Coordinates of C-alpha atoms in Angstrom, one line a residue:
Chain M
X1 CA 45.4 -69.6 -37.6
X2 CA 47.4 -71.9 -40.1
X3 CA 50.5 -72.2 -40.2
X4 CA 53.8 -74.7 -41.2
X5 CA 56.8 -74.5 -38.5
X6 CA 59.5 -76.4 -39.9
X7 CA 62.6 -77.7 -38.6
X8 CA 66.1 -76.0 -38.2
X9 CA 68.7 -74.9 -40.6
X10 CA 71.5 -78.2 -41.6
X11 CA 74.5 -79.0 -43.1
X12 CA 75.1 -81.8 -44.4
X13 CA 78.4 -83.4 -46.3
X14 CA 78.2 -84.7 -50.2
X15 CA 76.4 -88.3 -49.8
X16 CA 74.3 -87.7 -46.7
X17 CA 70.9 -87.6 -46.7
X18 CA 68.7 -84.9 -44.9
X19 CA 65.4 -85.0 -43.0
X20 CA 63.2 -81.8 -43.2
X21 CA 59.8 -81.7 -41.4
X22 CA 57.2 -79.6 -41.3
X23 CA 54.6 -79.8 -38.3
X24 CA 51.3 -78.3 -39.2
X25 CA 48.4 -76.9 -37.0
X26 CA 44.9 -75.0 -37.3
X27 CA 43.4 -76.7 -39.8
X28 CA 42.3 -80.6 -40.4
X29 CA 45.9 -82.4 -41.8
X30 CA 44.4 -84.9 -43.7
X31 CA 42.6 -83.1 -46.0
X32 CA 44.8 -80.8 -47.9
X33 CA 48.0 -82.2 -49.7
X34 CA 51.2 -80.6 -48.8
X35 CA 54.2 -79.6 -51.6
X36 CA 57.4 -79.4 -51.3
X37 CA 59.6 -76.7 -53.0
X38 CA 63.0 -75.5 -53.0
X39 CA 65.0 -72.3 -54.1
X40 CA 68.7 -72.8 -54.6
X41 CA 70.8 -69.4 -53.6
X42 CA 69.7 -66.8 -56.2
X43 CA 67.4 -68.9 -58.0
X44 CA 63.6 -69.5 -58.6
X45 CA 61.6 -72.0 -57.1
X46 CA 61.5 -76.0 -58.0
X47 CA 58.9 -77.8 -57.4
X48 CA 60.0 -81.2 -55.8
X49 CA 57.1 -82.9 -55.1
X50 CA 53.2 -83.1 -53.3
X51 CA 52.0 -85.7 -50.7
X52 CA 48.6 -86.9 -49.8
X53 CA 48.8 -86.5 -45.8
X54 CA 45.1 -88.7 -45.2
X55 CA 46.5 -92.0 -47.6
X56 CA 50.1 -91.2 -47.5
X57 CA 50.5 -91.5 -51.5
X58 CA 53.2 -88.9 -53.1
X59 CA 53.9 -87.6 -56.3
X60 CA 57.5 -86.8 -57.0
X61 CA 59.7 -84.5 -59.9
X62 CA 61.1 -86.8 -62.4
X63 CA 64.5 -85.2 -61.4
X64 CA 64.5 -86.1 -57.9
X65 CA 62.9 -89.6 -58.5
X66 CA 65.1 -92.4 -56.7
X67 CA 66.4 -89.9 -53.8
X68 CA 63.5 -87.9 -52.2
X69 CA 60.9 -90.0 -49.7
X70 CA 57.9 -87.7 -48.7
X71 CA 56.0 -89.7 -45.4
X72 CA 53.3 -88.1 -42.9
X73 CA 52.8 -88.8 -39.4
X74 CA 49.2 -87.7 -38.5
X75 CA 49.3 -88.4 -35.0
X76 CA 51.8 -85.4 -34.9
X77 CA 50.1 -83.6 -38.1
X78 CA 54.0 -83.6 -39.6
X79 CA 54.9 -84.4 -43.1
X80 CA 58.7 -85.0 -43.4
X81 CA 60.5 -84.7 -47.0
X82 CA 63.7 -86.7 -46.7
X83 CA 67.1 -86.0 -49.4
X84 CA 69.3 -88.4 -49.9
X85 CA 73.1 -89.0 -51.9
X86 CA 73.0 -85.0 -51.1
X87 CA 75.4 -82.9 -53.9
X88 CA 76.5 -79.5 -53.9
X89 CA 73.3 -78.6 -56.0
X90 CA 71.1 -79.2 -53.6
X91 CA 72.5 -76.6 -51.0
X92 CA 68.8 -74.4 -51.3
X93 CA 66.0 -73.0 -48.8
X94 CA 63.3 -75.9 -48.9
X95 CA 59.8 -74.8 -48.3
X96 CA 56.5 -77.0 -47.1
X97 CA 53.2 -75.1 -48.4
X98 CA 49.5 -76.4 -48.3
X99 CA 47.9 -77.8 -51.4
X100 CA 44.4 -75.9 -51.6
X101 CA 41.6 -77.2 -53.7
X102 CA 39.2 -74.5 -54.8
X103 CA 35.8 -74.7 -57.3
X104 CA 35.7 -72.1 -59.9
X105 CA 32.7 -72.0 -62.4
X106 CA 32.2 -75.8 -62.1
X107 CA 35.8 -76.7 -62.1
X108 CA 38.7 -77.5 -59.4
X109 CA 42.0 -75.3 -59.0
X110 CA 44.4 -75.8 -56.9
X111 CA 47.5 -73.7 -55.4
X112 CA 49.5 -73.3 -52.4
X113 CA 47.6 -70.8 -49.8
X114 CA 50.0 -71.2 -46.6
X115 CA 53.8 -71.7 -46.9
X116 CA 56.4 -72.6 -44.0
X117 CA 59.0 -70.2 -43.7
X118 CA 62.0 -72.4 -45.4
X119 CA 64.5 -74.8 -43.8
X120 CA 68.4 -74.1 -45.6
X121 CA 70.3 -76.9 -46.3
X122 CA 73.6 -76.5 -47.0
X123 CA 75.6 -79.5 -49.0
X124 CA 79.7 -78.5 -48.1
X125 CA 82.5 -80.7 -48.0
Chain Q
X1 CA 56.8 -81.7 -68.4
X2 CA 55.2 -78.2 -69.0
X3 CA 57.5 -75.4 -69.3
X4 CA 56.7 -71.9 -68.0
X5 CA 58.3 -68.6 -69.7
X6 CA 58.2 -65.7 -67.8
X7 CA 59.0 -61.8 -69.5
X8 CA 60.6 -59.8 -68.8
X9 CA 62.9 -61.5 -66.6
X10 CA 63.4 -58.3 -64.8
X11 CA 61.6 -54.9 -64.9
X12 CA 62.5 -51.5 -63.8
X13 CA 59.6 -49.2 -62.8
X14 CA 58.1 -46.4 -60.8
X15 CA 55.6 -45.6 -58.2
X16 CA 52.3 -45.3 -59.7
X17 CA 53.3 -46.8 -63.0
X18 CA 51.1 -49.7 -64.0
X19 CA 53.2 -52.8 -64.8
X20 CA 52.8 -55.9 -67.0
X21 CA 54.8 -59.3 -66.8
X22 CA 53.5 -62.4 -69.2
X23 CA 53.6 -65.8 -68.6
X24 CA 53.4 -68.4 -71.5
X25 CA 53.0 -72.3 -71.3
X26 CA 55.0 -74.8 -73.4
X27 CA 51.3 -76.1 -73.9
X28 CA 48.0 -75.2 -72.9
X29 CA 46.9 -75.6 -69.2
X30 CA 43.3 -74.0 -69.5
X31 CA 42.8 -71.8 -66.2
X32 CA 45.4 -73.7 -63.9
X33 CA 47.8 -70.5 -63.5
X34 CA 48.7 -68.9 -60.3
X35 CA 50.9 -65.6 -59.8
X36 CA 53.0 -65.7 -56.2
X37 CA 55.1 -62.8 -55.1
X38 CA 58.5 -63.3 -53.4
X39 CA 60.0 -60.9 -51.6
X40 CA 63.8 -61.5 -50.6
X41 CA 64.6 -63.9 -47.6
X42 CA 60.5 -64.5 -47.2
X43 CA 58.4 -67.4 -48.8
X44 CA 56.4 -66.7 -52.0
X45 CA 52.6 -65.5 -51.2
X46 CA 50.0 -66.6 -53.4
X47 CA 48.5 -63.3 -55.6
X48 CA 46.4 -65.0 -58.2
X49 CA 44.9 -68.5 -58.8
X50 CA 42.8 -70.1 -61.5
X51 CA 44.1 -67.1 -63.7
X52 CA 42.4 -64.4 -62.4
X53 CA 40.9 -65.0 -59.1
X54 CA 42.3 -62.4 -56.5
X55 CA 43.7 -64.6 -53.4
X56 CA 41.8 -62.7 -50.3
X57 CA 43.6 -59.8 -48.8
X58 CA 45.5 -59.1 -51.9
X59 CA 44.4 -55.4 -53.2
X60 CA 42.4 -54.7 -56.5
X61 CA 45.3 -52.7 -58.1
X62 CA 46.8 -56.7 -58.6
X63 CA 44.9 -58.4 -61.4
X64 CA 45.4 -61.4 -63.6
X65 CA 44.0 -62.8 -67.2
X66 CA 44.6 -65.1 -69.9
X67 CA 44.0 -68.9 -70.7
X68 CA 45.7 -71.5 -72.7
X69 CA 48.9 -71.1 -73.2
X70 CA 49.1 -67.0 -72.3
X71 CA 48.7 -65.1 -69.3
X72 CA 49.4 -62.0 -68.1
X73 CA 50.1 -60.2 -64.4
X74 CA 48.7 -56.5 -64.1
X75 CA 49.7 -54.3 -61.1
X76 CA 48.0 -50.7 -62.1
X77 CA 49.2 -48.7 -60.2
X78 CA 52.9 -49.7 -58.2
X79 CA 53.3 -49.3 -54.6
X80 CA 56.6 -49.4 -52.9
X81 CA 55.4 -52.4 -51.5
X82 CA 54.8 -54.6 -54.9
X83 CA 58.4 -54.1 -55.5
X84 CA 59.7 -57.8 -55.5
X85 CA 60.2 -61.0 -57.7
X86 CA 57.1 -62.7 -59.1
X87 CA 56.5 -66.3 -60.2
X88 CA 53.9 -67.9 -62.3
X89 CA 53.1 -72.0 -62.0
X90 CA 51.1 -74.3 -63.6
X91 CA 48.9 -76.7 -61.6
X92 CA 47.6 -78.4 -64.7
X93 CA 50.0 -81.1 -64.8
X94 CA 52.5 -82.7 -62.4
X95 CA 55.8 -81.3 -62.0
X96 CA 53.4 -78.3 -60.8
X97 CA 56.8 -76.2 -62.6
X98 CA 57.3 -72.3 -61.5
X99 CA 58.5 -69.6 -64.5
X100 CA 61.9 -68.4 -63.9
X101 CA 60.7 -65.1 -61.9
X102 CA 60.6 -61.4 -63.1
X103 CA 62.5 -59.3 -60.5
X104 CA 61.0 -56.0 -60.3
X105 CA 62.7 -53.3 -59.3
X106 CA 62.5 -49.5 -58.3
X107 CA 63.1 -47.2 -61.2

């Protein structure tokens, strides 16, 4: 079956950076995109960003534009969304899910079918 | 980037009631609208995509419409299970951006 395991909770001090990965298995990597998302503590999700695993190309949010790096490795069929110059406000759950691309009445949709389970990182001093 | 205004932000209702949250886009996205329910310390779960197509496994009572700039999320008839927070997001555009959520809760 599908599924996203991602990597362990961290804390991480103002100004680090943080690595999050997120190995997938039973279905061809290449050909779905993968988003990141995050939730800070009692808040709704933010959509960070969405990686092509086959070409490696990435789309990021404006916000997070000169501090998040999305890279895949496909020999392990893991995409690995790293933080850095890490503040307070980014202390959140951040979740990997699979891009899927669907035809409806002649047209493509797309949403996210099959999410990891969330890695926390926690930003303290 | 397209902003996406959920209401009511939270909603208190009963078993068996039938429940409606809205979802309305800062400009129109066509069909590109998908509901996901979250429940607490869990990932979101896809419910709806492309409007009103019902993600496999999710039951009937769960239905979705709208296009443009308005949509709306239907539950007919609440189980205990539906109660939770709920999310829309556009996949028009990039920043794919969630609404703010509707928590809805047990009467």
């Amino acid at each position: 079956q599908v599924q996203l395991v991602q990597s362990g909770a961290e804390v991480k001090k103002p100004g680090a950076s943080v690595k999050v990965s997120c190995k997938a298995s039973g279905y061809t990597f290449t050909r779905y995109f993968m988003h990141w998302v995050r939730q800070a503590p009692g808040q709704g999700l933010e959509w960070m960003g969405i990686i092509n695993p086959s070409g490696g190309s990435t789309t990021y949010a404006q916000k997070l534009q000169g501090r998040v790096t999305m890279t895949r490795d496909t020999s392990t069929n893991t995409v690995y969304m790293e933080l850095s110059s890490l503040r307070s406000e980014d202390t959140a759950v951040y979740y990997c899910a699979r891009d899927v691309r669907i035809t409806v009445a002649d047209s493509y949709y797309y949403y996210m079918d099959v999410w990891g389970k969330g890695t926390t990182v926690t930003v303290s001093s | 980037d397209i902003q996406m205004t959920q209401s009511p932000s939270s909603l208190s209702a009963s078993v068996g009631d039938r429940v409606t949250i809205t979802c309305r886009a800062s400009q129109s996205i066509s069909s590109y609208l998908n509901w996901y329910q979250q429940k607490p310390g869990k990932a979101p779960k896809v419910l709806i995509y492309a409007a009103s197509s019902l993600q496999s496994g999710v039951p009937s009572r769960i239905s979705g419409s709208g296009s443009g700039t308005d949509f709306t999320l239907t539950i007919s008839s609440l189980q205990p299970e539906d109660f939770a927070t709920y999310y829309c997001q556009q996949s028009y555009s990039t920043p794919h951006t969630f609404g703010q959520g509707t928590k809805l809760e047990i009467k």
